Amino acid sequence: MQEKRNIQIIEWEDLDKRKFYSFGVFMTMTIRATVYPATLIRTRLQVQKGKSLYSGTFDAFFKILRAEGVRGLYRGFLVNTFTLISGQGYITTYELVRKYVSTYSENNTLKSLVAGGSASLVAQSITVPIDIVSQHLMMQGQGDNMGRFKIKSKTVVLATKHKVTFGQTRDIIVQIFAADGFRGFYRGYVASLLTYIPNSAVWWPFYHFYAEQLSKWAPSECPHLLLQAMAGPLAAATASTVTNPMDVVRARVQVEGKSSVIETFKQLLAEEGFWGMTKGLSARIISSTPTAIVMVVGYETLKKLSLRPELVDSRHW
């Protein structure tokens, strides 16, 4: 039985796919550029031991800005833009899985849960190698204790190994392969899946839930896009809080070169206790808020612009 909803969801079969992908690339790039500084700060906070360099999100922001300038907030960004591929893979998988699940159930929560988790699985399989390289780039700039690669002027020392030049992305790729082989580019893959699949699976149902609840309280003439823009950050904060412990473990596994998710989790608990699991949470919520707003407004606008011509006048906006 079809659910009755105040906010009508634009489904895959309603879209002009050519427009959808053309506008989608621009939207994804805009989101990446907007939130990248917060992502970099979050990663540095999660990897540092205790509060050895930064005392919090805003302290990290101002220290990086003073010491490294605006460029410091965008270290590794060019490499990270390759995640545009995973972004397109994510939205395609999400929409196709929603369509598939709808043949068995019209329950929107179930469709969002399954589609969100599946989309994240596909995206992370593409994203993890890119993240590995970009995260090592993020670690450059301040501190000798923030990763496997120790920065000294223009040279870097790989832990327990000889000095190597570490100025370019190519050098990072060569070093990772030399140290760990091909599997080095998928270090932390399991941790990433354990972080982002639940995050995505939780975000979409909560997003639709919050939007629907807000629509019941708002005046009937209130634009649905405004309600959706409010629901996005609420869903992001909920999902970030639930999955942050695993995100801290993921960052440590990938940057410090650890091989065991369980051992990393135990070590983090032993060294920093429960509060170690909250490291980077404020930065994550801060980064997820604009991400959610830009993503929701962009994504819902993208779908509206990509509607098949005969359906344009059938959606309240």
Coordinates of C-alpha atoms in Angstrom, one line a residue:
M1 CA 0.0 0.0 0.0
Q2 CA 1.4 3.4 -1.0
E3 CA 2.3 5.6 2.0
K4 CA 0.5 9.0 2.3
R5 CA 3.1 11.7 2.6
N6 CA 2.9 15.5 2.8
I7 CA 6.2 15.7 1.0
Q8 CA 6.2 13.7 -2.3
I9 CA 9.4 12.0 -3.1
I10 CA 10.7 12.2 -6.6
E11 CA 11.7 8.7 -7.6
W12 CA 14.1 7.3 -10.2
E13 CA 11.5 6.7 -12.9
D14 CA 10.5 10.3 -12.7
L15 CA 13.9 11.6 -13.8
D16 CA 15.5 12.7 -17.1
K17 CA 18.8 10.8 -16.6
R18 CA 20.9 13.0 -19.0
K19 CA 20.0 16.2 -16.9
F20 CA 20.4 14.3 -13.7
Y21 CA 24.0 13.3 -14.3
S22 CA 25.0 16.6 -15.9
F23 CA 23.8 18.7 -13.0
G24 CA 24.9 16.0 -10.5
V25 CA 28.7 16.5 -11.2
F26 CA 28.5 20.2 -10.5
M27 CA 26.5 19.7 -7.3
T28 CA 28.9 17.1 -5.9
M29 CA 32.0 19.3 -6.7
T30 CA 30.3 22.2 -4.9
I31 CA 29.7 20.2 -1.8
R32 CA 33.3 18.8 -1.7
A33 CA 34.8 22.3 -1.9
T34 CA 32.4 23.7 0.8
V35 CA 33.1 21.1 3.5
Y36 CA 36.7 20.0 2.8
P37 CA 38.3 22.3 5.4
A38 CA 36.1 20.8 8.2
T39 CA 37.0 17.3 6.9
L40 CA 40.7 18.0 7.1
I41 CA 40.3 19.4 10.6
R42 CA 38.3 16.4 11.7
T43 CA 40.9 14.0 10.4
R44 CA 43.8 15.8 12.2
L45 CA 41.8 15.9 15.5
Q46 CA 41.0 12.2 15.3
V47 CA 44.6 11.1 14.5
Q48 CA 46.5 13.3 17.1
K49 CA 47.3 11.7 20.5
G50 CA 45.2 13.3 23.2
K51 CA 45.4 17.1 22.6
S52 CA 49.0 17.2 21.7
L53 CA 48.6 19.8 19.0
Y54 CA 45.0 21.0 18.8
S55 CA 42.6 21.5 21.7
G56 CA 39.5 21.5 19.6
T57 CA 37.9 22.3 16.3
F58 CA 38.2 26.1 16.4
D59 CA 41.7 25.9 17.8
A60 CA 42.7 23.6 14.9
F61 CA 41.1 26.0 12.4
F62 CA 43.0 29.1 13.6
K63 CA 46.3 27.3 14.1
I64 CA 46.2 25.8 10.6
L65 CA 45.2 29.2 9.1
R66 CA 48.0 31.0 10.9
A67 CA 50.7 28.4 10.2
E68 CA 49.7 27.2 6.7
G69 CA 47.3 29.7 5.3
V70 CA 44.1 28.9 3.4
R71 CA 46.1 26.4 1.3
G72 CA 46.6 24.4 4.5
L73 CA 42.9 23.9 4.8
Y74 CA 42.8 22.4 1.3
R75 CA 45.7 20.0 1.5
G76 CA 44.9 16.9 -0.6
F77 CA 41.8 18.5 -2.1
L78 CA 42.8 17.9 -5.8
V79 CA 43.2 14.2 -5.0
N80 CA 39.9 14.2 -3.2
T81 CA 38.1 15.5 -6.2
F82 CA 38.4 12.0 -7.7
T83 CA 35.6 11.1 -5.3
L84 CA 33.3 12.7 -7.8
I85 CA 33.2 9.2 -9.4
S86 CA 32.1 7.7 -6.1
G87 CA 29.5 10.5 -5.7
Q88 CA 27.8 9.6 -9.0
G89 CA 28.0 5.9 -8.0
Y90 CA 26.4 6.7 -4.7
I91 CA 23.4 8.5 -6.0
T92 CA 22.8 6.0 -8.9
T93 CA 22.9 3.1 -6.5
Y94 CA 20.7 4.8 -4.0
E95 CA 18.0 5.5 -6.6
L96 CA 18.2 2.1 -8.3
V97 CA 18.0 0.2 -5.0
R98 CA 15.0 2.3 -3.9
K99 CA 13.3 1.4 -7.1
Y100 CA 14.1 -2.3 -6.7
V101 CA 13.0 -2.4 -3.0
S102 CA 9.7 -0.7 -4.0
T103 CA 8.7 -3.7 -6.0
Y104 CA 8.5 -5.6 -2.7
S105 CA 7.5 -2.9 -0.2
E106 CA 6.3 0.7 -0.4
N107 CA 7.5 1.4 3.2
N108 CA 9.7 4.5 2.8
T109 CA 11.8 3.8 5.9
L110 CA 12.8 0.4 4.6
K111 CA 13.5 1.7 1.1
S112 CA 15.7 4.5 2.5
L113 CA 17.6 2.2 4.9
V114 CA 18.4 -0.5 2.3
A115 CA 19.2 2.0 -0.5
G116 CA 21.4 4.2 1.8
G117 CA 23.4 1.2 3.0
S118 CA 23.9 -0.2 -0.5
A119 CA 24.9 3.2 -1.9
S120 CA 27.5 3.6 0.7
L121 CA 29.0 0.1 0.0
V122 CA 29.5 1.0 -3.6
A123 CA 30.8 4.5 -2.9
Q124 CA 33.3 3.4 -0.3
S125 CA 34.8 0.7 -2.6
I126 CA 35.7 3.6 -4.9
T127 CA 36.5 6.2 -2.2
V128 CA 38.8 4.4 0.3
P129 CA 42.0 4.4 -1.9
I130 CA 41.4 8.1 -2.7
D131 CA 40.9 8.8 1.0
I132 CA 44.1 7.0 2.0
V133 CA 46.2 9.2 -0.3
S134 CA 44.3 12.5 0.6
Q135 CA 44.5 11.8 4.3
H136 CA 48.3 11.5 4.2
L137 CA 48.3 14.8 2.4
M138 CA 46.1 16.3 5.1
M139 CA 48.7 15.3 7.7
Q140 CA 51.4 17.4 6.2
G141 CA 52.0 20.9 7.6
Q142 CA 52.1 20.6 11.4
G143 CA 53.4 18.2 13.9
D144 CA 55.8 15.2 13.6
N145 CA 53.4 12.8 15.3
M146 CA 50.3 12.9 13.2
G147 CA 50.8 9.9 10.9
R148 CA 53.1 7.2 9.6
F149 CA 55.0 9.8 7.6
K150 CA 57.2 12.2 9.6
I151 CA 57.7 15.6 8.1
K152 CA 61.1 17.3 8.4
S153 CA 61.5 20.3 6.1
K154 CA 61.1 18.9 2.6
T155 CA 61.7 15.3 3.5
V156 CA 59.6 12.8 5.3
V157 CA 60.7 9.7 7.3
L158 CA 58.6 6.6 7.0
A159 CA 58.4 5.0 10.4
T160 CA 61.3 2.6 11.0
K161 CA 62.4 3.1 7.3
H162 CA 64.8 5.4 5.4
K163 CA 64.2 9.0 4.4
V164 CA 62.1 9.6 1.4
T165 CA 61.0 12.7 -0.5
F166 CA 57.3 13.3 0.2
G167 CA 56.3 16.3 -1.8
Q168 CA 53.9 15.0 -4.4
T169 CA 50.9 12.7 -4.7
R170 CA 52.9 10.3 -6.8
D171 CA 55.5 9.9 -4.1
I172 CA 52.8 9.1 -1.5
I173 CA 51.3 6.5 -3.8
V174 CA 54.7 4.9 -4.4
Q175 CA 55.4 4.9 -0.6
I176 CA 52.1 3.3 0.3
F177 CA 52.6 0.6 -2.3
A178 CA 56.2 0.0 -1.2
A179 CA 55.2 -0.3 2.4
D180 CA 52.0 -2.3 2.1
G181 CA 51.5 -3.3 -1.5
F182 CA 48.1 -3.0 -3.2
R183 CA 46.3 -3.8 0.1
G184 CA 47.7 -0.6 1.5
F185 CA 45.2 1.4 -0.6
Y186 CA 42.4 -0.5 1.1
R187 CA 43.7 -0.2 4.7
G188 CA 40.7 0.6 6.9
Y189 CA 38.2 -0.6 4.3
V190 CA 36.3 -2.7 6.8
A191 CA 36.4 0.2 9.3
S192 CA 35.1 2.5 6.5
L193 CA 32.2 0.2 5.7
L194 CA 31.4 -0.1 9.4
T195 CA 31.3 3.7 9.6
Y196 CA 29.7 4.8 6.4
I197 CA 27.2 2.1 5.7
P198 CA 25.4 2.6 9.0
N199 CA 25.8 6.4 8.6
S200 CA 24.2 6.4 5.2
A201 CA 21.6 3.8 6.2
V202 CA 20.6 6.0 9.2
W203 CA 20.7 9.3 7.5
W204 CA 18.2 8.7 4.8
P205 CA 15.3 7.4 6.9
F206 CA 15.9 10.2 9.5
Y207 CA 16.0 12.7 6.7
H208 CA 12.6 11.7 5.4
F209 CA 11.3 11.3 8.9
Y210 CA 12.4 14.8 10.0
A211 CA 11.1 16.4 6.8
E212 CA 7.7 14.7 7.2
Q213 CA 7.4 15.7 10.9
L214 CA 8.3 19.3 10.1
S215 CA 5.7 19.4 7.3
K216 CA 3.0 18.5 9.8
W217 CA 3.9 21.6 11.9
A218 CA 4.6 24.1 9.1
P219 CA 2.0 26.2 7.3
S220 CA 0.7 24.5 4.2
E221 CA 2.2 27.3 2.0
C222 CA 5.7 26.7 3.4
P223 CA 8.1 25.6 0.6
H224 CA 9.0 21.9 0.9
L225 CA 12.6 22.7 0.0
L226 CA 12.9 24.8 3.2
L227 CA 11.6 21.9 5.3
Q228 CA 14.0 19.5 3.6
A229 CA 16.9 21.9 4.1
M230 CA 16.1 21.8 7.9
A231 CA 15.7 18.1 8.0
G232 CA 19.1 17.4 6.4
P233 CA 21.3 18.8 9.2
L234 CA 19.0 17.1 11.8
A235 CA 19.5 13.8 10.1
A236 CA 23.3 14.4 9.7
A237 CA 23.7 15.2 13.4
T238 CA 21.9 12.1 14.4
A239 CA 23.9 9.8 12.0
S240 CA 27.2 11.5 13.0
T241 CA 26.6 11.0 16.7
V242 CA 25.7 7.3 16.2
T243 CA 28.7 6.4 14.0
N244 CA 31.5 8.7 15.3
P245 CA 33.3 6.0 17.4
M246 CA 33.8 3.9 14.3
D247 CA 34.9 7.0 12.3
V248 CA 37.7 7.7 14.8
V249 CA 38.8 4.1 14.6
R250 CA 38.7 4.3 10.7
A251 CA 40.9 7.4 10.6
R252 CA 43.5 5.9 12.9
V253 CA 43.6 2.6 11.0
Q254 CA 44.1 4.4 7.7
V255 CA 46.6 7.1 8.7
E256 CA 48.6 5.2 11.3
G257 CA 48.8 2.1 9.2
K258 CA 47.2 -0.2 11.7
S259 CA 45.8 -3.5 10.5
S260 CA 43.2 -4.5 13.2
V261 CA 40.0 -2.6 13.8
I262 CA 39.4 -4.3 17.1
E263 CA 42.9 -3.7 18.4
T264 CA 42.7 0.0 17.4
F265 CA 39.4 0.3 19.2
K266 CA 40.8 -1.3 22.3
Q267 CA 44.0 0.9 22.2
L268 CA 41.9 4.0 21.8
L269 CA 39.7 3.1 24.8
A270 CA 42.8 2.2 26.9
E271 CA 44.6 5.5 26.1
E272 CA 41.8 8.0 26.0
G273 CA 38.7 6.3 27.5
F274 CA 35.1 6.8 26.3
W275 CA 35.8 10.5 25.4
G276 CA 38.3 9.4 22.8
M277 CA 35.3 8.1 20.9
T278 CA 33.9 11.6 20.6
K279 CA 37.0 13.1 19.1
G280 CA 36.2 15.1 16.0
L281 CA 32.5 14.8 16.6
S282 CA 31.9 18.6 16.7
A283 CA 34.0 19.0 13.6
R284 CA 32.0 16.2 12.0
I285 CA 28.7 17.8 12.9
I286 CA 30.0 21.2 11.8
S287 CA 31.1 19.8 8.5
S288 CA 27.9 17.7 8.1
T289 CA 25.6 20.6 8.6
P290 CA 26.6 22.7 5.5
T291 CA 27.1 19.4 3.7
A292 CA 23.6 18.3 4.5
I293 CA 22.1 21.7 3.6
V294 CA 24.0 21.9 0.4
M295 CA 23.4 18.3 -0.5
V296 CA 19.6 18.4 0.3
V297 CA 19.0 21.7 -1.5
G298 CA 21.2 20.6 -4.3
Y299 CA 19.9 17.1 -4.6
E300 CA 16.3 18.0 -4.3
T301 CA 16.8 20.9 -6.8
L302 CA 18.7 18.5 -9.1
K303 CA 15.8 16.1 -9.1
K304 CA 13.3 18.9 -9.6
L305 CA 15.3 20.2 -12.6
S306 CA 15.7 16.7 -13.9
L307 CA 12.0 15.8 -13.8
R308 CA 10.6 14.5 -17.0
P309 CA 8.8 17.5 -18.7
E310 CA 5.3 16.0 -18.3
L311 CA 5.8 15.9 -14.5
V312 CA 7.1 19.3 -13.8
D313 CA 3.8 20.8 -12.8
S314 CA 2.8 17.9 -10.6
R315 CA 5.2 18.6 -7.6
H316 CA 4.7 21.1 -4.9
W317 CA 7.9 23.0 -4.4

